[in-house]
Short mmCIF file of C-alpha atoms in Angstrom, two decimals:
data_model
loop_
_atom_site.label_atom_id
_atom_site.label_comp_id
_atom_site.label_asym_id
_atom_site.label_seq_id
_atom_site.Cartn_x
_atom_site.Cartn_y
_atom_site.Cartn_z
CA UNK R 1 -39.32 -62.77 18.67
CA UNK R 2 -42.10 -61.23 19.79
CA UNK R 3 -40.77 -57.91 19.60
CA UNK R 4 -39.22 -58.55 16.15
CA UNK R 5 -42.81 -59.70 14.98
CA UNK R 6 -44.59 -56.47 16.34
CA UNK R 7 -42.09 -54.19 14.64
CA UNK R 8 -42.25 -56.19 11.40
CA UNK R 9 -46.07 -55.56 11.48
CA UNK R 10 -45.76 -52.08 11.85
CA UNK R 11 -43.15 -52.00 9.04
CA UNK R 12 -45.64 -53.86 6.63
CA UNK R 13 -48.53 -51.22 7.53
CA UNK R 14 -46.25 -48.28 6.13
CA UNK R 15 -45.54 -49.05 2.61
CA UNK R 16 -43.86 -45.69 1.87
CA UNK R 17 -41.02 -46.27 4.47
CA UNK R 18 -38.28 -46.86 2.21
CA UNK R 19 -37.07 -44.12 -0.79
CA UNK R 20 -37.54 -46.82 -3.28
CA UNK R 21 -41.16 -47.59 -2.77
CA UNK R 22 -42.92 -46.74 -5.84
CA UNK R 23 -46.00 -45.52 -3.62
CA UNK R 24 -44.87 -42.02 -3.46
CA UNK R 25 -41.47 -42.10 -2.02
CA UNK R 26 -39.49 -41.37 -4.90
CA UNK R 27 -41.97 -38.80 -6.23
CA UNK R 28 -41.58 -36.94 -2.85
CA UNK R 29 -37.83 -36.55 -3.27
CA UNK R 30 -38.21 -35.61 -6.73
CA UNK R 31 -40.69 -32.62 -5.91
CA UNK R 32 -38.87 -31.39 -2.89
CA UNK R 33 -35.33 -32.23 -3.82
CA UNK R 34 -32.67 -29.14 -4.28
CA UNK R 35 -30.93 -28.46 -7.65
CA UNK R 36 -27.62 -29.70 -6.62
CA UNK R 37 -28.72 -33.14 -5.16
CA UNK R 38 -29.04 -35.90 -7.91
CA UNK R 39 -32.08 -37.00 -9.60
CA UNK R 40 -32.52 -40.50 -7.79
CA UNK R 41 -32.68 -40.94 -4.15
CA UNK R 42 -29.78 -42.60 -2.22
CA UNK R 43 -29.44 -46.02 -2.20
CA UNK R 44 -29.88 -46.88 1.37
CA UNK R 45 -29.38 -50.82 1.92
CA UNK R 46 -29.66 -50.78 5.62
CA UNK R 47 -33.27 -49.76 5.30
CA UNK R 48 -35.92 -52.66 5.06
CA UNK R 49 -38.21 -52.04 1.95
CA UNK R 50 -41.41 -54.38 2.18
CA UNK R 51 -43.58 -54.84 -1.09
CA UNK R 52 -46.89 -56.04 -0.67
CA UNK R 53 -46.58 -58.71 -3.24
CA UNK R 54 -43.23 -59.76 -1.51
CA UNK R 55 -44.55 -59.62 1.99
CA UNK R 56 -43.95 -63.18 3.69
CA UNK R 57 -45.43 -64.25 6.94
CA UNK R 58 -44.07 -63.23 10.24
CA UNK R 59 -43.00 -66.74 11.18
CA UNK R 60 -40.85 -66.89 7.91
CA UNK R 61 -39.33 -63.41 8.51
CA UNK R 62 -38.21 -64.43 12.16
CA UNK R 63 -36.63 -67.73 11.14
CA UNK R 64 -34.80 -65.88 8.42
CA UNK R 65 -33.49 -63.62 11.16
CA UNK R 66 -32.64 -66.33 13.04
CA UNK R 67 -30.64 -68.38 10.44
CA UNK R 68 -28.81 -65.08 9.67
CA UNK R 69 -27.67 -64.58 13.17
CA UNK R 70 -26.54 -68.25 13.38
CA UNK R 71 -24.48 -67.76 9.99
CA UNK R 72 -22.89 -64.56 11.34
CA UNK R 73 -21.95 -66.36 14.79
CA UNK R 74 -20.51 -69.20 12.94
CA UNK R 75 -16.61 -69.08 12.76
CA UNK R 76 -15.42 -69.18 9.40
CA UNK R 77 -13.67 -71.97 8.00
CA UNK R 78 -9.90 -70.79 7.66
CA UNK R 79 -8.83 -73.51 5.21
CA UNK R 80 -11.36 -72.49 2.50
CA UNK R 81 -9.51 -69.01 2.61
CA UNK R 82 -6.15 -70.46 1.79
CA UNK R 83 -6.95 -72.54 -1.48
CA UNK R 84 -4.15 -75.05 -0.41
CA UNK R 85 -1.38 -72.93 -0.13
CA UNK R 86 1.02 -74.16 2.64
CA UNK R 87 4.06 -71.67 2.96
CA UNK R 88 5.63 -72.97 6.09
CA UNK R 89 8.66 -73.98 4.58
CA UNK R 90 8.88 -70.91 2.44
CA UNK R 91 8.47 -68.56 5.42
CA UNK R 92 11.21 -70.64 7.72
CA UNK R 93 13.89 -69.39 5.12
CA UNK R 94 12.50 -66.04 4.60
CA UNK R 95 12.29 -65.49 8.67
CA UNK R 96 15.85 -66.89 8.90
CA UNK R 97 17.34 -64.96 5.87
CA UNK R 98 17.28 -61.47 7.24
CA UNK R 99 19.85 -62.81 10.13
CA UNK R 100 22.02 -64.14 7.65
CA UNK R 101 22.02 -61.03 5.40
CA UNK R 102 22.95 -58.87 8.71
CA UNK R 103 25.83 -61.60 9.42
CA UNK R 104 27.37 -61.42 5.98
CA UNK R 105 27.53 -57.65 6.09
CA UNK R 106 29.18 -57.55 9.48
CA UNK R 107 31.92 -59.92 8.38
CA UNK R 108 32.62 -58.45 5.23
CA UNK R 109 32.23 -54.51 6.21
CA UNK R 110 34.59 -53.41 8.89
CA UNK R 111 32.33 -50.24 9.60
CA UNK R 112 29.62 -51.74 11.53
CA UNK R 113 30.15 -51.49 15.29
CA UNK R 114 27.69 -54.27 16.22
CA UNK R 115 24.18 -56.01 15.19
CA UNK R 116 21.99 -53.19 15.64
CA UNK R 117 24.26 -50.81 13.90
CA UNK R 118 24.28 -53.25 10.79
CA UNK R 119 20.32 -53.45 10.90
CA UNK R 120 19.49 -49.74 11.34
CA UNK R 121 22.43 -48.66 8.61
CA UNK R 122 20.92 -51.48 6.35
CA UNK R 123 17.15 -50.30 7.15
CA UNK R 124 18.11 -46.52 6.59
CA UNK R 125 19.66 -47.05 3.12
CA UNK R 126 17.60 -49.85 1.49
CA UNK R 127 14.59 -50.33 3.60
CA UNK R 128 13.18 -53.89 4.19
CA UNK R 129 13.99 -55.29 1.02
CA UNK R 130 17.78 -54.64 1.77
CA UNK R 131 17.61 -57.97 4.30
CA UNK R 132 15.83 -60.17 1.51
CA UNK R 133 18.43 -59.68 -1.27
CA UNK R 134 19.00 -62.90 -2.82
CA UNK R 135 16.56 -65.07 -1.18
CA UNK R 136 15.34 -66.80 -4.16
CA UNK R 137 18.04 -68.67 -4.65
CA UNK R 138 18.37 -70.38 -1.03
CA UNK R 139 14.70 -70.90 -1.40
CA UNK R 140 15.10 -73.05 -4.49
CA UNK R 141 18.15 -75.07 -3.49
CA UNK R 142 17.37 -75.67 0.55
CA UNK R 143 15.79 -78.99 -0.27
CA UNK R 144 18.15 -80.51 -2.62
CA UNK R 145 21.12 -79.29 -0.58
CA UNK R 146 19.78 -80.86 2.72
CA UNK R 147 18.90 -84.21 0.79
CA UNK R 148 22.36 -84.52 -0.60
CA UNK R 149 23.84 -83.80 2.64
CA UNK R 150 22.02 -86.04 4.84
CA UNK R 151 21.93 -89.04 1.75
CA UNK R 152 25.66 -88.55 1.60
CA UNK R 153 26.06 -88.92 5.41
CA UNK R 154 23.85 -92.08 5.53
CA UNK R 155 25.38 -93.79 2.38
CA UNK R 156 28.84 -93.14 3.73
CA UNK R 157 28.01 -94.59 7.09
CA UNK R 158 26.71 -97.60 5.60
CA UNK R 159 29.40 -98.32 3.33
CA UNK R 160 32.04 -97.63 6.28
CA UNK R 161 29.95 -100.04 8.57
CA UNK R 162 29.80 -102.67 5.82
CA UNK R 163 33.72 -102.47 4.99
CA UNK R 164 34.86 -102.67 8.58
CA UNK R 165 32.28 -104.77 10.26
CA UNK R 166 30.84 -106.75 7.40
CA UNK R 167 27.08 -105.34 8.53
CA UNK R 168 25.42 -102.20 8.49
CA UNK R 169 23.43 -103.17 11.29
CA UNK R 170 26.46 -102.84 13.95
CA UNK R 171 26.87 -99.99 15.94
CA UNK R 172 29.46 -97.30 14.13
CA UNK R 173 32.31 -96.03 16.10
CA UNK R 174 32.82 -92.33 16.80
CA UNK R 175 35.55 -92.23 14.11
CA UNK R 176 32.84 -93.37 11.34
CA UNK R 177 30.62 -90.92 12.17
CA UNK R 178 33.21 -88.42 12.23
CA UNK R 179 34.52 -89.34 8.52
CA UNK R 180 30.86 -89.72 7.25
CA UNK R 181 30.11 -86.33 8.52
CA UNK R 182 33.20 -84.92 6.67
CA UNK R 183 32.33 -86.37 3.58
CA UNK R 184 28.94 -84.99 3.74
CA UNK R 185 30.15 -81.48 4.38
CA UNK R 186 32.76 -82.15 1.24
CA UNK R 187 30.26 -82.90 -0.97
CA UNK R 188 28.07 -80.02 -0.16
CA UNK R 189 30.95 -77.67 -1.56
CA UNK R 190 30.15 -78.40 -5.16
CA UNK R 191 26.44 -77.66 -4.89
CA UNK R 192 26.80 -74.61 -2.72
CA UNK R 193 29.70 -72.87 -3.91
CA UNK R 194 27.73 -70.86 -6.69
CA UNK R 195 24.90 -70.36 -4.94
CA UNK R 196 27.00 -68.85 -2.08
CA UNK R 197 28.72 -66.36 -4.18
CA UNK R 198 25.57 -65.04 -5.71
CA UNK R 199 24.20 -64.79 -2.69
CA UNK R 200 26.63 -62.89 -1.03
CA UNK R 201 27.36 -60.63 -3.90
CA UNK R 202 23.91 -59.81 -3.66
CA UNK R 203 23.49 -59.20 0.22
CA UNK R 204 26.65 -56.93 0.20
CA UNK R 205 25.36 -54.84 -2.76
CA UNK R 206 24.08 -51.72 -1.54
CA UNK R 207 21.46 -49.86 -3.32
CA UNK R 208 20.06 -46.44 -2.00
CA UNK R 209 16.57 -46.28 -1.55
CA UNK R 210 14.30 -43.72 -3.21
CA UNK R 211 10.86 -43.18 -2.38
CA UNK R 212 8.54 -43.73 -5.55
CA UNK R 213 7.59 -40.68 -7.56
CA UNK R 214 3.83 -41.62 -7.26
CA UNK R 215 3.93 -40.80 -3.62
CA UNK R 216 2.69 -37.34 -2.34
CA UNK R 217 5.19 -35.36 -0.93
CA UNK R 218 4.44 -33.55 2.34
CA UNK R 219 4.70 -29.95 0.51
CA UNK R 220 4.92 -28.92 -2.98
CA UNK R 221 8.47 -27.45 -3.74
CA UNK R 222 8.67 -23.56 -4.27
CA UNK R 223 10.28 -24.13 -7.48
CA UNK R 224 10.79 -27.00 -9.93
CA UNK R 225 14.37 -28.62 -9.52
CA UNK R 226 16.75 -29.54 -12.24
CA UNK R 227 16.25 -33.50 -12.92
CA UNK R 228 18.78 -35.13 -11.07
CA UNK R 229 21.24 -37.31 -13.01
CA UNK R 230 20.70 -40.99 -12.00
CA UNK R 231 23.77 -42.75 -10.78
CA UNK R 232 24.60 -46.07 -12.15
CA UNK R 233 22.21 -48.91 -11.24
CA UNK R 234 23.21 -52.04 -9.27
CA UNK R 235 25.59 -54.43 -10.69
CA UNK R 236 23.60 -57.52 -10.26
CA UNK R 237 19.69 -57.41 -11.04
CA UNK R 238 19.26 -61.10 -9.66
CA UNK R 239 20.62 -64.45 -8.35
CA UNK R 240 20.62 -65.55 -12.03
CA UNK R 241 21.97 -62.25 -13.63
CA UNK R 242 24.70 -62.48 -10.97
CA UNK R 243 25.67 -66.13 -11.98
CA UNK R 244 25.99 -64.82 -15.51
CA UNK R 245 28.10 -61.90 -14.88
CA UNK R 246 30.36 -63.83 -12.58
CA UNK R 247 30.98 -66.48 -15.14
CA UNK R 248 31.59 -64.12 -17.75
CA UNK R 249 33.43 -61.83 -15.97
CA UNK R 250 35.47 -64.12 -13.72
CA UNK R 251 35.17 -67.48 -15.57
CA UNK R 252 34.21 -70.65 -13.74
CA UNK R 253 36.81 -70.10 -10.93
CA UNK R 254 34.64 -66.97 -10.29
CA UNK R 255 31.60 -69.06 -9.59
CA UNK R 256 33.66 -71.44 -6.86
CA UNK R 257 35.54 -68.34 -5.29
CA UNK R 258 36.14 -69.05 -1.66
CA UNK R 259 35.59 -72.96 -2.05
CA UNK R 260 38.82 -73.77 -0.28
CA UNK R 261 37.60 -71.79 2.97
CA UNK R 262 34.08 -73.45 2.22
CA UNK R 263 35.57 -76.89 2.29
CA UNK R 264 37.12 -76.11 5.70
CA UNK R 265 33.98 -74.69 7.11
CA UNK R 266 31.58 -77.61 5.67
CA UNK R 267 34.22 -80.24 6.27
CA UNK R 268 35.02 -79.57 9.70
CA UNK R 269 31.53 -78.45 11.04
CA UNK R 270 29.50 -81.19 9.42
CA UNK R 271 31.81 -83.68 11.29
CA UNK R 272 31.40 -81.83 14.68
CA UNK R 273 27.54 -81.58 13.71
CA UNK R 274 26.82 -85.39 13.51
CA UNK R 275 29.12 -86.46 15.85
CA UNK R 276 27.80 -84.37 18.74
CA UNK R 277 24.51 -85.22 17.53
CA UNK R 278 25.04 -88.72 18.11
CA UNK R 279 26.96 -88.38 21.51
CA UNK R 280 24.28 -85.78 22.80
CA UNK R 281 21.27 -88.45 21.48
CA UNK R 282 23.23 -91.27 23.66
CA UNK R 283 23.57 -89.30 26.78
CA UNK R 284 19.69 -88.07 26.59
CA UNK R 285 18.08 -91.79 25.89
CA UNK R 286 16.41 -93.22 28.69
CA UNK R 287 17.62 -96.22 30.19
CA UNK R 288 15.95 -99.39 28.57
CA UNK R 289 15.51 -97.50 25.39
CA UNK R 290 17.38 -97.43 22.12
CA UNK R 291 16.93 -93.93 20.90
CA UNK R 292 15.74 -90.56 22.98
CA UNK R 293 12.21 -89.26 22.81
CA UNK R 294 11.21 -86.03 20.82
CA UNK R 295 12.37 -83.74 23.70
CA UNK R 296 15.68 -85.19 23.54
CA UNK R 297 15.89 -85.06 19.66
CA UNK R 298 15.24 -81.46 20.06
CA UNK R 299 17.75 -80.69 22.37
CA UNK R 300 20.17 -82.77 20.88
CA UNK R 301 19.75 -81.23 17.29
CA UNK R 302 19.93 -77.46 18.49
CA UNK R 303 23.05 -77.87 20.60
CA UNK R 304 24.49 -79.82 17.60
CA UNK R 305 23.66 -77.14 15.24
CA UNK R 306 25.13 -74.52 17.91
CA UNK R 307 28.44 -76.57 18.15
CA UNK R 308 28.86 -76.90 14.46
CA UNK R 309 28.55 -72.95 13.84
CA UNK R 310 30.97 -72.54 16.54
CA UNK R 311 33.47 -74.71 14.72
CA UNK R 312 32.33 -72.92 11.33
CA UNK R 313 32.22 -69.25 12.17
CA UNK R 314 36.21 -68.49 11.49
CA UNK R 315 36.38 -70.06 8.06
CA UNK R 316 32.85 -68.52 7.09
CA UNK R 317 34.17 -64.97 7.84
CA UNK R 318 36.93 -65.76 5.31
CA UNK R 319 34.50 -67.26 3.19
CA UNK R 320 32.47 -64.38 2.98
CA UNK R 321 35.14 -62.04 2.26
CA UNK R 322 36.72 -63.97 -0.50
CA UNK R 323 33.44 -64.36 -2.38
CA UNK R 324 32.59 -60.52 -1.80
CA UNK R 325 35.84 -59.77 -2.95
CA UNK R 326 34.91 -59.88 -6.43
CA UNK R 327 33.20 -56.50 -6.70
CA UNK R 328 35.39 -53.73 -7.25
CA UNK R 329 39.27 -53.60 -6.23
CA UNK R 330 40.65 -57.13 -5.38
CA UNK R 331 41.95 -56.95 -1.58
CA UNK R 332 42.79 -60.83 -1.11
CA UNK R 333 44.96 -63.06 -2.78
CA UNK R 334 43.89 -66.18 -1.58
CA UNK R 335 42.64 -67.96 1.47
CA UNK R 336 45.91 -67.70 3.59
CA UNK R 337 46.40 -63.74 2.62
CA UNK R 338 42.70 -63.24 3.85
CA UNK R 339 43.39 -65.03 7.14
CA UNK R 340 46.48 -62.74 7.51
CA UNK R 341 45.20 -59.73 6.29
CA UNK R 342 42.24 -59.90 8.34
CA UNK R 343 43.96 -60.36 11.74
CA UNK R 344 46.70 -58.03 11.28
CA UNK R 345 43.86 -55.11 10.42
CA UNK R 346 41.16 -56.15 12.68
CA UNK R 347 42.63 -58.54 15.26
CA UNK R 348 41.77 -61.96 16.23
CA UNK R 349 38.26 -61.30 17.07
CA UNK R 350 37.39 -60.86 13.26
CA UNK R 351 37.41 -64.70 13.01
CA UNK R 352 34.15 -64.38 15.29
CA UNK R 353 32.34 -62.13 13.76
CA UNK R 354 28.60 -63.09 13.44
CA UNK R 355 29.03 -66.06 15.94
CA UNK R 356 26.30 -64.74 17.88
CA UNK R 357 23.61 -64.74 14.94
CA UNK R 358 24.79 -68.19 13.83
CA UNK R 359 23.89 -69.49 17.48
CA UNK R 360 20.68 -67.65 17.64
CA UNK R 361 19.88 -69.20 14.20
CA UNK R 362 21.15 -72.63 14.61
CA UNK R 363 19.36 -73.50 17.53
CA UNK R 364 15.85 -73.69 16.76
CA UNK R 365 16.61 -74.15 13.24
CA UNK R 366 18.39 -77.65 13.51
CA UNK R 367 15.78 -78.70 16.16
CA UNK R 368 13.32 -79.00 13.53
CA UNK R 369 15.91 -80.54 11.05
CA UNK R 370 16.80 -83.46 13.45
CA UNK R 371 13.36 -84.08 14.57
CA UNK R 372 12.30 -84.34 10.78
CA UNK R 373 15.01 -86.37 9.77
CA UNK R 374 14.34 -89.02 12.74
CA UNK R 375 10.92 -88.95 11.74
CA UNK R 376 11.85 -89.85 8.00
CA UNK R 377 14.19 -92.55 8.92
CA UNK R 378 11.23 -94.02 11.17
CA UNK R 379 8.93 -94.03 7.79
CA UNK R 380 11.83 -95.37 6.05
CA UNK R 381 12.53 -98.06 8.03
CA UNK R 382 8.58 -98.79 8.54
CA UNK R 383 8.25 -99.15 5.03
CA UNK R 384 11.34 -101.38 4.28
CA UNK R 385 9.95 -104.06 6.93
#
């Protein structure tokens, strides 16, 4: 502080130390400036200008400097920069969607030799945007579909227990859980089939990436090139346009194309999903307690998701091929013809294309799903009592 006071006193004794001081600094600039320089001196905000009428006491200046240092050292409130926006849910879908796009492309296009080949080819042709085609529809419907699925499971299980045992407080048998999970998967088909058709059509619609005309080129062309004839644009401009186009060209059956494979996929996979989760929770529950801890729920939910997708992947491949078949010439006449043709042309391994991606995505996602599910159930029981 003593050095700061001495510096400020010496600065006050030099009233013409800044360009903007009225005691001659601007006059000297005007008198000696070259002709190509501006008439007004440059603005130098980092130079301290002290007017005699605005001079303050040394103690006040030192206090201001101390307060400014404290304000600069104090960390900013990050919550004030976000304006209440919480993108966790949207980001969860957005992070997993590129994996789903790669999975669909691998399942429907035999030209890809593996995951990384598909990733590189998609990026080379369409850049990052190619991994997010059709994202808006899953973002808008994921909450509704999940609520219907888990709600159907709970209601079916309660009705089965009431019908068989006369009370919903009785522990259900494994058969009851399997039937309730199967019913939950069947109900999903009526909601997800149109959205799955639009999603698959947009994911498999390849559009060549072209740099913007406003981007600067590395070197100007030697001679102007003739204007290239622009090819036809993409058939589907977005999810809603895709749904409207499919309904107009293929009718209502087009929106539910592949629903037979979707029935087999979701029915069996959700039966496996809830049954394996219940069994794993029983095995991971400590002695003397009625339910596992948070770690047990995380492990059981992740393993249940992996097992469910292991069961669902063969029908998921057939479903994706049937739904993508509407673009261009038709290849498959139905579910059985698609299975036979795919196995004959590419071997039995074709039915497990995308299994690695499904399992890698299923474990962390379903960990969070079941922890949230158990937390909501506990809150509901607490409010009802």
